[in-house]
Amino acid sequence: MIHIVYSFKSQLSNILIVFSLLLSLTAHAQIQATGFLAGQLTDDRNAPIGGVIVFTEDGRFSATADSTGHYQITLPIGKFKVVFSHLGYGKIHQTFTISESKVTNGSVRLTRQGNLLDDITVTGSAMPAELRTIASSISILKSTDPEMKQIQTIDDALNFIPGLSVGRSRGLTTTGTHTSVTLRGTGASNRTLILKDGVPINDAYTGGVSEWNSTATGSISRIEVVRGPGSSIYGSNSMGGTINIVTETPTQSPTLGMDVRYGSMNTFQAGAKAGKVLKNGFGIIAFAEYKKTDGYKYMADSLWKDYFQKPAMELLNVNAKISYQINPNSKLEAIMDYHLQKPVSGTTIIYDDKSTTNNYLLRYTGKNSAFNYSATAYYNNNDRTSTALKWNSKENQFNTPYYVSTVPIDIYGFIGKINKNIKNHSVTVGADIRLTRSVSEKSYGAQGSQNFSGNQNFTSFFINDDVAIGSSINLNAGLRYDNWQNVKGKFFDNMTGKDITIDYAKASSNVVSPKIGLVYRATEQIRFRSQYAMGFKAPNIYYLYNSAPLGSSFRLGNPNLKPERMVYSVDLGADFYVNNNLEISATYYASQYKDFNESVLIPASDVPSYFDPAGLPVRQYINIGKVKLTGLETSLRYKLNPHFTLIGSYFYNKSKILEYQSNPSYEGKEMDSNPHHTTSGGLAYDNPKIINVSLWARHTSKSFGDLENSENLVMDPITVVGLKVSKQIGKFAVTANVLNLLDKLYYGSYTSATSYYYAPRRSVNLGLSYSLK
């Protein structure tokens, strides 16, 4: 009992001692000296950031920044580790020393967490700009993205971008400009402008891009796709949109890589790259890629004759880039690009072709206290030769000469820009000069020859202003003036036994292309954008002056073609981003065109007497009238966890012919090759320690094969699935690709019951790659 009472008294004594200490500490805290931590929180552009939570690392003291980014916390004197936290900026830790009765400067500049809006676009604006400030609908693919892994050609990656369609009717054997790349259902590849490192590579002959197949996939750093007209910056061809292929540049760390693949249809592909920045300011990087395939039987057995040959293709691209950093503010860059294509294809006539392209570019960029500036000079040369041989049924071989043709194309260009920041304006003025020469010489042996040639020249000036209005609104305004001229147009034909020479009259016009766009960032994660723009495309030499058999019809040139005009294009879009995990984008667009250029059937009686269509149906490109396109582009990219990424897109497109001058019965019909619905996406698992696997799918709804909307020329809906697998073993990787995994049989193109191509069936390729990085 005594022990219990003593124990109780002892515990009570301890409790009283602890209680006394607590009272003493509390009294001391009440009289302890304090100071203040205060400041303003801003972003990389010096714009205030509201809603930032500021707290000490121990969690005892906190405050929240107001709408102007200001905050204040009362703290005891001493050192404190302080955390600044915001959903769009992550967490930043800094240490401050608090002095008695003084205000410690706690102003901090926060850096946004990386998402797509932080990217710099070099295509969507006259000068490089943050994507968050640009009103255009833009997709950017980087070399590290799942879509860019293990691609055979560029369009393997682009197939999953909303609003973009790539037509490759015979797979890798599709020749040159027969690969169609279209944006927003505009129906022809020459209505999409293709840039390589900022320079147009659409040729002056048909307006297509001959080196689309052969470009070294390992040389690509990123691809920027700008949907909607870009004529206010780039002029002709950019009615549906602009695609810029940006190649790698030399870096301080050495670049070294190799890639070898082999697969179905005896397809072989090999590539290599190497480069580095040297100590004296010079840097060099070079790429080479070779592709070869034997092709396949691309027609049904009932149409494929025993003597038909499967197509074959050889492709080579060698590219070198040299840079010299003159000083911290100026840089000189030279690019040399060589392409070789050697396709052999045909049915009753075999076409043995060869196409070589040489592109040269010299660019100087710099800045001083007043201006940013750049000057780019380039020269592109393309030489195409073709030997056509008819089938000799008596000797069972292709040895009957049909014709030999040569098509040299030369393009000279200069683009100069000066940019100045004036308060909240970023103003760019520039000039763009492009001089082109195209010649086509076709000899039919003893029968005679047929030649045509012409020059197409552009002189252009433009001004763009990107205006920051407060911290959340940006206005993009642009205006471009283009003067285009077709001059020195000539035609010669002696196929009928008489020399026929035509000197075509000069054709020219002046075009003004405006653009205005508005971006509103409601939060750091949500932005809304709208844009109004106009565009145009000048007619190309081929459609003006060429008159000759082509496939199953006779094509009659039309020197009276007018430029196609986009009367208006309106975009309304929204983007939602959460850190690096979720990106959602949607854009509604409506556009109207006039003087749309389309190939239509015309009466044989309209053909001049000095041409002989040889009983073939006659087609001619004419300005048909007005066309309206409306649609919706949506995309999603969601990082489920560090290893899984979900990618999806949906594209809805509706076309309507509003006015068809030569045949009003077409009015109300749809454009050909224009499916209403396209859905695509993929699921990628990326874990270098285990395996990288991605599954891809693309579905397109039905579409019409001609402007007549003939029910017997309907392209059926199709779903195509692909699989990519790779396993990293040190610096090496073993790869496997399966295209058309489900082995679907579908049309790559379909113009009639006796003239259509099947797309490739299932194909597999295996590879081995090495990368120093």
PDB file of C-alpha atoms in Angstrom, residues 121-131 133-138 193-195 197-200 224-239 241-244 363 374 376 378 414-419 426-434 458-466 475-483 511-517 531-536 566:
ATOM      1  CA  THR A 121       7.026  25.036 -82.442  1.00  0.00           C
ATOM      2  CA  VAL A 122       9.105  26.136 -85.416  1.00  0.00           C
ATOM      3  CA  THR A 123       6.235  25.619 -87.880  1.00  0.00           C
ATOM      4  CA  GLY A 124       3.075  27.121 -86.386  1.00  0.00           C
ATOM      5  CA  SER A 125       4.505  30.657 -86.246  1.00  0.00           C
ATOM      6  CA  ALA A 126       6.768  32.825 -88.381  1.00  0.00           C
ATOM      7  CA  MET A 127       9.459  32.504 -85.681  1.00  0.00           C
ATOM      8  CA  PRO A 128       9.900  29.771 -83.048  1.00  0.00           C
ATOM      9  CA  ALA A 129       7.308  30.179 -80.296  1.00  0.00           C
ATOM     10  CA  GLU A 130       5.873  28.303 -77.334  1.00  0.00           C
ATOM     11  CA  LEU A 131       3.043  26.044 -78.389  1.00  0.00           C
ATOM     12  CA  THR A 133       0.786  30.841 -77.381  1.00  0.00           C
ATOM     13  CA  ILE A 134      -0.218  29.565 -80.852  1.00  0.00           C
ATOM     14  CA  ALA A 135      -3.863  29.292 -81.961  1.00  0.00           C
ATOM     15  CA  SER A 136      -3.323  26.658 -84.672  1.00  0.00           C
ATOM     16  CA  SER A 137      -4.195  22.982 -84.238  1.00  0.00           C
ATOM     17  CA  ILE A 138      -0.735  21.386 -83.924  1.00  0.00           C
ATOM     18  CA  LEU A 193       2.863  21.715 -97.780  1.00  0.00           C
ATOM     19  CA  ILE A 194       5.822  19.535 -96.793  1.00  0.00           C
ATOM     20  CA  LEU A 195       8.842  21.219 -95.229  1.00  0.00           C
ATOM     21  CA  ASP A 197      14.044  21.757 -91.785  1.00  0.00           C
ATOM     22  CA  GLY A 198      11.743  24.670 -92.620  1.00  0.00           C
ATOM     23  CA  VAL A 199      12.236  24.607 -96.417  1.00  0.00           C
ATOM     24  CA  PRO A 200       9.472  23.516 -98.871  1.00  0.00           C
ATOM     25  CA  GLU A 224       5.386  18.994 -86.608  1.00  0.00           C
ATOM     26  CA  VAL A 225       1.923  18.836 -88.149  1.00  0.00           C
ATOM     27  CA  VAL A 226      -0.027  22.098 -88.389  1.00  0.00           C
ATOM     28  CA  ARG A 227      -3.618  21.529 -89.466  1.00  0.00           C
ATOM     29  CA  GLY A 228      -5.399  24.245 -91.399  1.00  0.00           C
ATOM     30  CA  PRO A 229      -4.130  26.803 -93.907  1.00  0.00           C
ATOM     31  CA  GLY A 230      -0.601  28.106 -93.468  1.00  0.00           C
ATOM     32  CA  SER A 231      -0.561  30.421 -96.479  1.00  0.00           C
ATOM     33  CA  SER A 232      -0.159  33.505 -94.255  1.00  0.00           C
ATOM     34  CA  ILE A 233       3.341  32.190 -93.456  1.00  0.00           C
ATOM     35  CA  TYR A 234       4.240  29.759 -96.259  1.00  0.00           C
ATOM     36  CA  GLY A 235       2.158  30.737 -99.280  1.00  0.00           C
ATOM     37  CA  SER A 236       1.047  28.212-101.910  1.00  0.00           C
ATOM     38  CA  ASN A 237       0.269  24.518-101.244  1.00  0.00           C
ATOM     39  CA  SER A 238      -0.513  24.954 -97.538  1.00  0.00           C
ATOM     40  CA  MET A 239      -4.309  24.826 -97.827  1.00  0.00           C
ATOM     41  CA  GLY A 241      -1.968  22.194 -93.575  1.00  0.00           C
ATOM     42  CA  THR A 242       1.794  21.998 -93.170  1.00  0.00           C
ATOM     43  CA  ILE A 243       4.107  19.146 -92.167  1.00  0.00           C
ATOM     44  CA  ASN A 244       7.660  20.010 -91.117  1.00  0.00           C
ATOM     45  CA  ARG A 363      21.088  29.086 -93.195  1.00  0.00           C
ATOM     46  CA  SER A 374      17.561  34.468 -90.158  1.00  0.00           C
ATOM     47  CA  THR A 376      18.008  30.753 -95.702  1.00  0.00           C
ATOM     48  CA  TYR A 378      18.355  26.683-100.893  1.00  0.00           C
ATOM     49  CA  PHE A 414      15.499  32.400-100.437  1.00  0.00           C
ATOM     50  CA  ILE A 415      13.692  33.083 -97.153  1.00  0.00           C
ATOM     51  CA  GLY A 416      14.675  36.048 -94.985  1.00  0.00           C
ATOM     52  CA  LYS A 417      13.136  37.023 -91.627  1.00  0.00           C
ATOM     53  CA  ILE A 418      13.661  39.787 -89.070  1.00  0.00           C
ATOM     54  CA  ASN A 419      11.966  39.622 -85.671  1.00  0.00           C
ATOM     55  CA  SER A 426       6.715  39.860 -81.274  1.00  0.00           C
ATOM     56  CA  VAL A 427       6.736  41.220 -84.844  1.00  0.00           C
ATOM     57  CA  THR A 428       8.264  39.289 -87.751  1.00  0.00           C
ATOM     58  CA  VAL A 429       8.627  40.611 -91.275  1.00  0.00           C
ATOM     59  CA  GLY A 430      10.057  38.583 -94.117  1.00  0.00           C
ATOM     60  CA  ALA A 431      10.504  37.928 -97.808  1.00  0.00           C
ATOM     61  CA  ASP A 432      10.216  34.631 -99.655  1.00  0.00           C
ATOM     62  CA  ILE A 433      11.438  34.144-103.235  1.00  0.00           C
ATOM     63  CA  ARG A 434      11.041  30.839-105.088  1.00  0.00           C
ATOM     64  CA  PHE A 458       6.862  33.343-106.540  1.00  0.00           C
ATOM     65  CA  THR A 459       7.727  36.670-104.962  1.00  0.00           C
ATOM     66  CA  SER A 460       6.268  37.045-101.504  1.00  0.00           C
ATOM     67  CA  PHE A 461       6.327  39.298 -98.445  1.00  0.00           C
ATOM     68  CA  PHE A 462       4.782  38.616 -95.060  1.00  0.00           C
ATOM     69  CA  ILE A 463       4.295  40.103 -91.606  1.00  0.00           C
ATOM     70  CA  ASN A 464       3.290  38.295 -88.434  1.00  0.00           C
ATOM     71  CA  ASP A 465       2.608  39.625 -84.949  1.00  0.00           C
ATOM     72  CA  ASP A 466       2.255  37.451 -81.836  1.00  0.00           C
ATOM     73  CA  LEU A 475      -3.257  37.051 -80.327  1.00  0.00           C
ATOM     74  CA  ASN A 476      -1.665  35.705 -83.549  1.00  0.00           C
ATOM     75  CA  ALA A 477      -2.084  37.890 -86.616  1.00  0.00           C
ATOM     76  CA  GLY A 478      -0.482  37.411 -90.012  1.00  0.00           C
ATOM     77  CA  LEU A 479      -0.698  38.683 -93.579  1.00  0.00           C
ATOM     78  CA  ARG A 480       1.172  37.479 -96.658  1.00  0.00           C
ATOM     79  CA  TYR A 481       1.276  38.833-100.192  1.00  0.00           C
ATOM     80  CA  ASP A 482       2.163  36.427-103.013  1.00  0.00           C
ATOM     81  CA  ASN A 483       2.731  37.205-106.659  1.00  0.00           C
ATOM     82  CA  VAL A 511      -2.937  36.697-103.648  1.00  0.00           C
ATOM     83  CA  VAL A 512      -3.303  38.062-100.124  1.00  0.00           C
ATOM     84  CA  SER A 513      -3.579  35.482 -97.323  1.00  0.00           C
ATOM     85  CA  PRO A 514      -4.605  36.744 -93.856  1.00  0.00           C
ATOM     86  CA  LYS A 515      -4.755  34.896 -90.545  1.00  0.00           C
ATOM     87  CA  ILE A 516      -5.901  35.861 -87.066  1.00  0.00           C
ATOM     88  CA  GLY A 517      -5.969  33.591 -84.036  1.00  0.00           C
ATOM     89  CA  GLN A 531      -8.519  30.959 -85.675  1.00  0.00           C
ATOM     90  CA  TYR A 532      -9.642  32.425 -88.976  1.00  0.00           C
ATOM     91  CA  ALA A 533      -7.442  32.068 -92.062  1.00  0.00           C
ATOM     92  CA  MET A 534      -7.376  31.954 -95.852  1.00  0.00           C
ATOM     93  CA  GLY A 535      -5.153  30.019 -98.246  1.00  0.00           C
ATOM     94  CA  PHE A 536      -4.380  29.240-101.883  1.00  0.00           C
ATOM     95  CA  MET A 566      -9.597  28.748 -99.603  1.00  0.00           C
TER      96      MET A 566
END
